[in-house]
Amino acid sequence: MMDRHVVAGIDGSRPGLAAAEWAAAEAEARGTALRLVHVAPPEPAERPARGTETWRLGAERMVRGAVTEITRRRPDLDVVGEQATGVPAAALAAACGSAGLLVLGTRGLGGFEGLALGSVALELAGRAPCPLVLVPAARTGEEKEPEVVLGIDARRPARAALRFAFETARRRGARLRAVHAWSLPAPYAAPWAPYEVLEEERGAWEDQEVQLLDDALHGWREEYPTVAVLPDVRLFSPAEALVKTSAGAGLVVAGRGGGPGTALGGVPHAVAHHARCPVALVPEA
């Protein structure tokens, strides 16, 4: 999967252009080609509406302009631009059927200020047949650490997300922060619980979680000896832990259970909406 081409969906929006640039850097790092795909809605069955041809030509110029700009910055990268017609989510899912990665802006031209995730991004987050990276609009003056954050359930590690995170960290020469969230046992977790958590009890429980995470990462550390790994055990909900760590990361990686068409689970759904950096959602199937 890792050596197949990268697809980026573009529509001329700021997040879309940021996604195209992110995808270009990733394709260059992988040594693969980049496909920029713009999806236009189908023309009406009756006589084309006034301005349809002008709109189509404008979209073609937008795609050509994106290809030209990326080629100018990365002359050795193989970049092609394509136009498709149809329902955007379905057309992009079809376009990435043979791809190693799909990259989208968090929202497109139809979004509005304050909207975290557009309808196309949200639908593809649950149905894309390959890993999907959601890229927010670039923020000026915001520098990110060269760190990849992986959300991992040490009791049930998602192998596809683990491999994606380790491969990405290896290519970037970045540190991998493996975030495992845990909670207090039920009698202590409720706000009305009459029990006081003793420091030694909490310490013992946390030591168990640290050991679980170390065991889950052991084989992967051996397979990727050049990747610096920082185990990070947090007493938060999984979504809250990942959103908090995203503020200092270049990429957050989260597993997405089930196959194409499966509804997006609570943790990846929350991370996709609230993370402060690009998010990779990796299907396990």
mmCIF file of C-alpha atoms in Angstrom:
data_model
loop_
_atom_site.group_PDB
_atom_site.id
_atom_site.type_symbol
_atom_site.label_atom_id
_atom_site.label_comp_id
_atom_site.label_asym_id
_atom_site.label_seq_id
_atom_site.Cartn_x
_atom_site.Cartn_y
_atom_site.Cartn_z
ATOM 1 C CA MET A 1 0.000 0.000 0.000
ATOM 2 C CA MET A 2 2.726 2.445 0.995
ATOM 3 C CA ASP A 3 4.266 2.761 -2.504
ATOM 4 C CA ARG A 4 1.029 3.476 -4.409
ATOM 5 C CA HIS A 5 0.192 6.955 -5.672
ATOM 6 C CA VAL A 6 -1.368 9.742 -3.615
ATOM 7 C CA VAL A 7 -4.716 11.314 -4.537
ATOM 8 C CA ALA A 8 -5.735 14.807 -3.419
ATOM 9 C CA GLY A 9 -9.220 16.221 -3.889
ATOM 10 C CA ILE A 10 -9.179 19.931 -4.753
ATOM 11 C CA ASP A 11 -11.891 22.552 -5.306
ATOM 12 C CA GLY A 12 -10.039 25.865 -5.123
ATOM 13 C CA SER A 13 -10.785 26.424 -1.417
ATOM 14 C CA ARG A 14 -8.016 27.268 1.063
ATOM 15 C CA PRO A 15 -8.233 23.894 2.816
ATOM 16 C CA GLY A 16 -8.258 22.202 -0.600
ATOM 17 C CA LEU A 17 -5.089 23.991 -1.690
ATOM 18 C CA ALA A 18 -3.459 23.220 1.677
ATOM 19 C CA ALA A 19 -4.393 19.563 1.145
ATOM 20 C CA ALA A 20 -2.821 19.589 -2.322
ATOM 21 C CA GLU A 21 0.455 20.942 -0.939
ATOM 22 C CA TRP A 22 0.440 18.437 1.939
ATOM 23 C CA ALA A 23 -0.244 15.619 -0.516
ATOM 24 C CA ALA A 24 2.587 16.803 -2.780
ATOM 25 C CA ALA A 25 5.083 16.691 0.082
ATOM 26 C CA GLU A 26 3.857 13.232 1.073
ATOM 27 C CA ALA A 27 3.994 11.889 -2.497
ATOM 28 C CA GLU A 28 7.537 13.226 -2.860
ATOM 29 C CA ALA A 29 8.557 11.574 0.423
ATOM 30 C CA ARG A 30 7.046 8.264 -0.742
ATOM 31 C CA GLY A 31 8.576 8.519 -4.217
ATOM 32 C CA THR A 32 5.164 8.158 -5.871
ATOM 33 C CA ALA A 33 2.991 10.127 -8.270
ATOM 34 C CA LEU A 34 0.375 12.679 -7.212
ATOM 35 C CA ARG A 35 -3.122 12.893 -8.744
ATOM 36 C CA LEU A 36 -5.091 16.079 -8.189
ATOM 37 C CA VAL A 37 -8.791 15.363 -8.695
ATOM 38 C CA HIS A 38 -11.569 17.926 -8.993
ATOM 39 C CA VAL A 39 -15.151 16.641 -9.016
ATOM 40 C CA ALA A 40 -17.799 18.698 -10.800
ATOM 41 C CA PRO A 41 -21.530 18.117 -10.251
ATOM 42 C CA PRO A 42 -23.311 16.494 -13.193
ATOM 43 C CA GLU A 43 -24.811 18.915 -15.699
ATOM 44 C CA PRO A 44 -28.600 19.122 -15.771
ATOM 45 C CA ALA A 45 -30.311 16.711 -18.158
ATOM 46 C CA GLU A 46 -32.086 19.566 -19.891
ATOM 47 C CA ARG A 47 -30.376 22.453 -21.603
ATOM 48 C CA PRO A 48 -27.224 23.518 -19.679
ATOM 49 C CA ALA A 49 -27.799 26.440 -17.390
ATOM 50 C CA ARG A 50 -26.337 29.833 -18.257
ATOM 51 C CA GLY A 51 -22.731 30.080 -17.155
ATOM 52 C CA THR A 52 -22.101 26.309 -17.014
ATOM 53 C CA GLU A 53 -19.384 26.459 -19.671
ATOM 54 C CA THR A 54 -17.707 29.400 -17.972
ATOM 55 C CA TRP A 55 -17.772 27.527 -14.657
ATOM 56 C CA ARG A 56 -16.268 24.425 -16.277
ATOM 57 C CA LEU A 57 -13.453 26.396 -17.893
ATOM 58 C CA GLY A 58 -12.739 28.104 -14.587
ATOM 59 C CA ALA A 59 -12.491 24.731 -12.848
ATOM 60 C CA GLU A 60 -10.099 23.496 -15.525
ATOM 61 C CA ARG A 61 -7.912 26.570 -15.017
ATOM 62 C CA MET A 62 -7.943 25.953 -11.273
ATOM 63 C CA VAL A 63 -6.730 22.370 -11.716
ATOM 64 C CA ARG A 64 -4.051 23.385 -14.245
ATOM 65 C CA GLY A 65 -2.922 26.172 -11.940
ATOM 66 C CA ALA A 66 -2.579 23.775 -8.994
ATOM 67 C CA VAL A 67 -0.558 21.335 -11.113
ATOM 68 C CA THR A 68 1.679 24.144 -12.387
ATOM 69 C CA GLU A 69 2.320 25.543 -8.920
ATOM 70 C CA ILE A 70 3.183 22.174 -7.379
ATOM 71 C CA THR A 71 5.411 21.283 -10.344
ATOM 72 C CA ARG A 72 7.208 24.615 -9.979
ATOM 73 C CA ARG A 73 7.945 23.913 -6.322
ATOM 74 C CA ARG A 74 8.682 20.206 -6.790
ATOM 75 C CA PRO A 75 10.023 19.730 -10.343
ATOM 76 C CA ASP A 76 10.897 16.061 -9.803
ATOM 77 C CA LEU A 77 7.390 15.087 -8.692
ATOM 78 C CA ASP A 78 5.063 13.395 -11.198
ATOM 79 C CA VAL A 79 1.826 15.426 -10.951
ATOM 80 C CA VAL A 80 -1.341 14.975 -12.996
ATOM 81 C CA GLY A 81 -4.634 16.854 -12.790
ATOM 82 C CA GLU A 82 -7.983 15.237 -13.494
ATOM 83 C CA GLN A 83 -11.613 16.281 -13.648
ATOM 84 C CA ALA A 84 -14.447 13.946 -12.750
ATOM 85 C CA THR A 85 -18.210 14.395 -12.763
ATOM 86 C CA GLY A 86 -20.635 13.089 -10.176
ATOM 87 C CA VAL A 87 -21.335 13.092 -6.477
ATOM 88 C CA PRO A 88 -18.029 14.310 -4.937
ATOM 89 C CA ALA A 89 -17.692 11.707 -2.161
ATOM 90 C CA ALA A 90 -18.509 8.793 -4.473
ATOM 91 C CA ALA A 91 -16.238 10.053 -7.267
ATOM 92 C CA LEU A 92 -13.299 10.602 -4.906
ATOM 93 C CA ALA A 93 -13.799 7.185 -3.297
ATOM 94 C CA ALA A 94 -13.644 5.649 -6.779
ATOM 95 C CA ALA A 95 -10.575 7.718 -7.691
ATOM 96 C CA CYS A 96 -8.631 6.390 -4.706
ATOM 97 C CA GLY A 97 -9.567 2.756 -5.233
ATOM 98 C CA SER A 98 -5.996 1.934 -6.340
ATOM 99 C CA ALA A 99 -4.283 4.667 -4.306
ATOM 100 C CA GLY A 100 -2.181 4.407 -1.181
ATOM 101 C CA LEU A 101 -3.561 7.603 0.316
ATOM 102 C CA LEU A 102 -6.376 10.126 -0.148
ATOM 103 C CA VAL A 103 -5.849 13.711 1.045
ATOM 104 C CA LEU A 104 -8.663 16.247 1.485
ATOM 105 C CA GLY A 105 -9.178 19.656 2.998
ATOM 106 C CA THR A 106 -11.287 19.601 6.134
ATOM 107 C CA ARG A 107 -13.963 21.572 4.287
ATOM 108 C CA GLY A 108 -14.493 22.944 0.817
ATOM 109 C CA LEU A 109 -16.104 25.877 -0.963
ATOM 110 C CA GLY A 110 -19.518 25.009 0.427
ATOM 111 C CA GLY A 111 -18.382 25.386 4.030
ATOM 112 C CA PHE A 112 -18.693 28.382 6.296
ATOM 113 C CA GLU A 113 -16.510 30.039 8.925
ATOM 114 C CA GLY A 114 -16.410 27.912 12.057
ATOM 115 C CA LEU A 115 -17.335 24.650 10.291
ATOM 116 C CA ALA A 116 -14.774 22.054 11.342
ATOM 117 C CA LEU A 117 -15.541 19.339 8.800
ATOM 118 C CA GLY A 118 -17.418 19.547 5.526
ATOM 119 C CA SER A 119 -19.931 16.990 4.280
ATOM 120 C CA VAL A 120 -17.593 15.426 1.695
ATOM 121 C CA ALA A 121 -14.742 15.049 4.188
ATOM 122 C CA LEU A 122 -17.086 13.605 6.801
ATOM 123 C CA GLU A 123 -18.589 11.051 4.415
ATOM 124 C CA LEU A 124 -15.204 9.932 3.083
ATOM 125 C CA ALA A 125 -13.847 9.653 6.617
ATOM 126 C CA GLY A 126 -16.145 6.656 6.988
ATOM 127 C CA ARG A 127 -16.075 5.180 3.481
ATOM 128 C CA ALA A 128 -12.646 5.792 1.913
ATOM 129 C CA PRO A 129 -11.083 2.441 0.938
ATOM 130 C CA CYS A 130 -7.579 3.690 1.777
ATOM 131 C CA PRO A 131 -6.073 5.857 4.535
ATOM 132 C CA LEU A 132 -7.471 9.392 4.487
ATOM 133 C CA VAL A 133 -5.663 12.535 5.640
ATOM 134 C CA LEU A 134 -7.768 15.611 6.480
ATOM 135 C CA VAL A 135 -5.843 18.881 6.211
ATOM 136 C CA PRO A 136 -7.065 22.164 7.695
ATOM 137 C CA ALA A 137 -6.371 25.475 5.993
ATOM 138 C CA ALA A 138 -2.797 26.632 6.541
ATOM 139 C CA ARG A 139 -2.345 29.011 9.467
ATOM 140 C CA THR A 140 0.326 31.632 9.094
ATOM 141 C CA GLY A 141 2.951 31.799 11.793
ATOM 142 C CA GLU A 142 2.103 28.369 13.200
ATOM 143 C CA GLU A 143 5.063 26.016 13.350
ATOM 144 C CA LYS A 144 4.557 22.359 14.152
ATOM 145 C CA GLU A 145 7.019 19.993 15.784
ATOM 146 C CA PRO A 146 8.300 17.194 13.528
ATOM 147 C CA GLU A 147 6.262 14.713 15.570
ATOM 148 C CA VAL A 148 3.747 12.074 14.541
ATOM 149 C CA VAL A 149 1.097 11.336 17.164
ATOM 150 C CA LEU A 150 -0.485 7.881 17.169
ATOM 151 C CA GLY A 151 -3.649 7.097 19.079
ATOM 152 C CA ILE A 152 -3.322 3.522 20.312
ATOM 153 C CA ASP A 153 -5.478 1.290 22.469
ATOM 154 C CA ALA A 154 -2.780 -0.849 24.072
ATOM 155 C CA ARG A 155 -5.318 -3.596 24.792
ATOM 156 C CA ARG A 156 -6.499 -3.793 21.188
ATOM 157 C CA PRO A 157 -3.790 -2.247 18.972
ATOM 158 C CA ALA A 158 -4.867 -1.432 15.416
ATOM 159 C CA ARG A 159 -2.115 -2.842 13.221
ATOM 160 C CA ALA A 160 -2.901 -0.778 10.125
ATOM 161 C CA ALA A 161 -2.729 2.508 12.059
ATOM 162 C CA LEU A 162 0.473 1.395 13.802
ATOM 163 C CA ARG A 163 2.187 0.595 10.509
ATOM 164 C CA PHE A 164 1.005 3.837 8.915
ATOM 165 C CA ALA A 165 2.319 5.869 11.859
ATOM 166 C CA PHE A 166 5.682 4.104 12.037
ATOM 167 C CA GLU A 167 6.182 4.353 8.257
ATOM 168 C CA THR A 168 5.323 8.057 8.284
ATOM 169 C CA ALA A 169 7.656 8.773 11.201
ATOM 170 C CA ARG A 170 10.443 6.818 9.507
ATOM 171 C CA ARG A 171 10.116 8.729 6.239
ATOM 172 C CA ARG A 172 10.021 12.094 8.005
ATOM 173 C CA GLY A 173 12.769 11.329 10.488
ATOM 174 C CA ALA A 174 10.221 12.345 13.105
ATOM 175 C CA ARG A 175 9.582 11.227 16.645
ATOM 176 C CA LEU A 176 6.525 9.020 17.130
ATOM 177 C CA ARG A 177 4.426 9.828 20.189
ATOM 178 C CA ALA A 178 2.252 6.819 21.027
ATOM 179 C CA VAL A 179 -0.724 8.061 23.072
ATOM 180 C CA HIS A 180 -2.625 5.535 25.164
ATOM 181 C CA ALA A 181 -5.546 6.865 27.203
ATOM 182 C CA TRP A 182 -6.912 5.202 30.317
ATOM 183 C CA SER A 183 -9.536 5.855 32.960
ATOM 184 C CA LEU A 184 -9.980 5.097 36.641
ATOM 185 C CA PRO A 185 -11.963 1.977 37.558
ATOM 186 C CA ALA A 186 -15.717 2.516 37.581
ATOM 187 C CA PRO A 187 -16.159 2.980 41.367
ATOM 188 C CA TYR A 188 -13.726 5.905 41.246
ATOM 189 C CA ALA A 189 -14.553 7.455 37.873
ATOM 190 C CA ALA A 190 -18.031 8.850 38.568
ATOM 191 C CA PRO A 191 -18.138 12.437 39.893
ATOM 192 C CA TRP A 192 -20.420 11.336 42.737
ATOM 193 C CA ALA A 193 -18.181 8.426 43.802
ATOM 194 C CA PRO A 194 -17.689 8.394 47.572
ATOM 195 C CA TYR A 195 -14.265 6.802 47.231
ATOM 196 C CA GLU A 196 -11.032 8.746 47.384
ATOM 197 C CA VAL A 197 -8.306 7.594 45.035
ATOM 198 C CA LEU A 198 -5.105 6.988 46.953
ATOM 199 C CA GLU A 199 -1.887 8.075 45.257
ATOM 200 C CA GLU A 200 -0.367 4.586 45.505
ATOM 201 C CA GLU A 201 -3.479 3.050 43.913
ATOM 202 C CA ARG A 202 -3.418 5.467 41.023
ATOM 203 C CA GLY A 203 0.308 4.908 40.579
ATOM 204 C CA ALA A 204 -0.140 1.140 40.457
ATOM 205 C CA TRP A 205 -2.921 1.388 37.877
ATOM 206 C CA GLU A 206 -0.866 3.756 35.746
ATOM 207 C CA ASP A 207 2.140 1.422 35.903
ATOM 208 C CA GLN A 208 -0.064 -1.336 34.509
ATOM 209 C CA GLU A 209 -1.122 0.905 31.592
ATOM 210 C CA VAL A 210 2.495 1.856 30.896
ATOM 211 C CA GLN A 211 3.443 -1.833 30.759
ATOM 212 C CA LEU A 212 0.543 -2.596 28.412
ATOM 213 C CA LEU A 213 1.667 0.158 26.048
ATOM 214 C CA ASP A 214 5.282 -0.982 26.178
ATOM 215 C CA ASP A 215 4.215 -4.527 25.295
ATOM 216 C CA ALA A 216 2.053 -3.285 22.395
ATOM 217 C CA LEU A 217 4.947 -1.270 20.940
ATOM 218 C CA HIS A 218 7.730 -3.806 21.494
ATOM 219 C CA GLY A 219 7.582 -5.617 18.160
ATOM 220 C CA TRP A 220 7.131 -2.387 16.198
ATOM 221 C CA ARG A 221 10.182 -0.813 17.808
ATOM 222 C CA GLU A 222 12.216 -3.819 16.700
ATOM 223 C CA GLU A 223 10.846 -3.561 13.142
ATOM 224 C CA TYR A 224 11.526 0.207 12.976
ATOM 225 C CA PRO A 225 14.743 0.680 14.997
ATOM 226 C CA THR A 226 15.436 4.141 13.538
ATOM 227 C CA VAL A 227 12.143 5.614 14.767
ATOM 228 C CA ALA A 228 12.341 7.386 18.119
ATOM 229 C CA VAL A 229 9.245 6.394 20.102
ATOM 230 C CA LEU A 230 7.814 8.321 23.042
ATOM 231 C CA PRO A 231 5.180 6.313 24.971
ATOM 232 C CA ASP A 232 2.589 8.712 26.373
ATOM 233 C CA VAL A 233 0.033 7.340 28.861
ATOM 234 C CA ARG A 234 -2.714 9.825 29.747
ATOM 235 C CA LEU A 235 -5.572 9.819 32.214
ATOM 236 C CA PHE A 236 -8.055 11.251 29.708
ATOM 237 C CA SER A 237 -10.654 9.967 27.319
ATOM 238 C CA PRO A 238 -8.987 8.794 24.067
ATOM 239 C CA ALA A 239 -10.455 11.658 22.018
ATOM 240 C CA GLU A 240 -9.445 14.306 24.563
ATOM 241 C CA ALA A 241 -5.916 12.895 24.800
ATOM 242 C CA LEU A 242 -5.411 13.043 21.023
ATOM 243 C CA VAL A 243 -6.926 16.501 20.615
ATOM 244 C CA LYS A 244 -4.668 17.860 23.364
ATOM 245 C CA THR A 245 -1.507 16.360 21.860
ATOM 246 C CA SER A 246 -2.446 17.546 18.349
ATOM 247 C CA ALA A 247 -1.562 21.123 19.316
ATOM 248 C CA GLY A 248 2.144 20.242 19.148
ATOM 249 C CA ALA A 249 2.099 17.688 16.321
ATOM 250 C CA GLY A 250 2.578 17.601 12.578
ATOM 251 C CA LEU A 251 0.146 14.707 12.116
ATOM 252 C CA VAL A 252 -2.264 12.682 14.251
ATOM 253 C CA VAL A 253 -2.903 9.066 13.224
ATOM 254 C CA ALA A 254 -6.031 7.255 14.392
ATOM 255 C CA GLY A 255 -7.453 3.887 13.457
ATOM 256 C CA ARG A 256 -10.850 3.661 11.820
ATOM 257 C CA GLY A 257 -12.515 0.354 12.530
ATOM 258 C CA GLY A 258 -14.516 -1.536 9.965
ATOM 259 C CA GLY A 259 -14.452 -1.501 6.188
ATOM 260 C CA PRO A 260 -15.548 1.078 3.605
ATOM 261 C CA GLY A 261 -18.987 2.464 4.359
ATOM 262 C CA THR A 262 -18.734 1.876 8.107
ATOM 263 C CA ALA A 263 -19.942 4.793 10.206
ATOM 264 C CA LEU A 264 -17.124 6.811 11.726
ATOM 265 C CA GLY A 265 -16.615 5.871 15.371
ATOM 266 C CA GLY A 266 -16.721 8.312 18.264
ATOM 267 C CA VAL A 267 -12.967 8.775 18.779
ATOM 268 C CA PRO A 268 -11.934 9.328 15.127
ATOM 269 C CA HIS A 269 -15.046 11.466 14.638
ATOM 270 C CA ALA A 270 -14.070 13.760 17.526
ATOM 271 C CA VAL A 271 -10.412 13.902 16.492
ATOM 272 C CA ALA A 272 -11.291 14.721 12.883
ATOM 273 C CA HIS A 273 -13.451 17.636 14.068
ATOM 274 C CA HIS A 274 -11.214 19.097 16.765
ATOM 275 C CA ALA A 275 -7.556 18.246 16.066
ATOM 276 C CA ARG A 276 -5.199 21.188 15.585
ATOM 277 C CA CYS A 277 -3.201 19.580 12.766
ATOM 278 C CA PRO A 278 -3.742 17.174 9.850
ATOM 279 C CA VAL A 279 -5.393 13.884 10.832
ATOM 280 C CA ALA A 280 -4.839 10.489 9.217
ATOM 281 C CA LEU A 281 -7.737 8.039 9.549
ATOM 282 C CA VAL A 282 -6.581 4.515 8.747
ATOM 283 C CA PRO A 283 -9.108 1.721 8.066
ATOM 284 C CA GLU A 284 -8.241 -1.543 9.758
ATOM 285 C CA ALA A 285 -9.918 -3.797 7.198
#
